């Protein structure tokens, strides 16, 4: 496996349900990012992990959102009590520090539809 | 004002044409700059980094103008396969990690 993996690829859920997405970064990468992208917009930063520590959360990440990265490997993003406005593509990316001169690699994303 | 702004397009060009996109950023202390390509319903893929002196990768040339706070992407000899959305991304000062702020993208459609 040489890329960032995300699961599931697609998720349809009813409003009010909880959903959880998983991201497996490139194995040696210690930095992991979650982004959200809606139609016609660029990816918006949600949160960042360095190893297992969550170092920044965007104000886009309401109390209904929680992300974890136990043991500094894979990460999960949970959305509780989903709303229709949560419908979006959720993208995960990883990188290796220090790397401010390099962009990072995204996974294929999880497309969430809340009905 | 948005941190990173792009003309949404679409830019409709014939095969073989040269096309250029600009992207402006608001934080003058931004450190790194990138162009990503995104195909419909796919994830963004890194196209190229943008270096201070400008850089070229085949038919693609990226430039940075710090004084006017914009980056540009030039595509020469456009191919049908270049049709996509081009996202610029900027790494603002953020405590040393690689957080990227993306523009909304510029859509390019290359026609025969």
GROMACS .gro file of C-alpha atoms in nm, chain A residues 8 15 20-21 29 51 60 107:
model
    8
    8UNK     CA    1  -1.593   0.388   0.317
   15UNK     CA    2  -3.040   1.284   0.927
   20UNK     CA    3  -1.763   0.727   1.135
   21UNK     CA    4  -1.498   0.742   0.866
   29UNK     CA    5   0.388   0.970   0.767
   51UNK     CA    6   0.141   1.144   1.563
   60UNK     CA    7  -1.577   2.436   1.115
  107UNK     CA    8  -0.688   0.977  -0.007
   0.00000   0.00000   0.00000
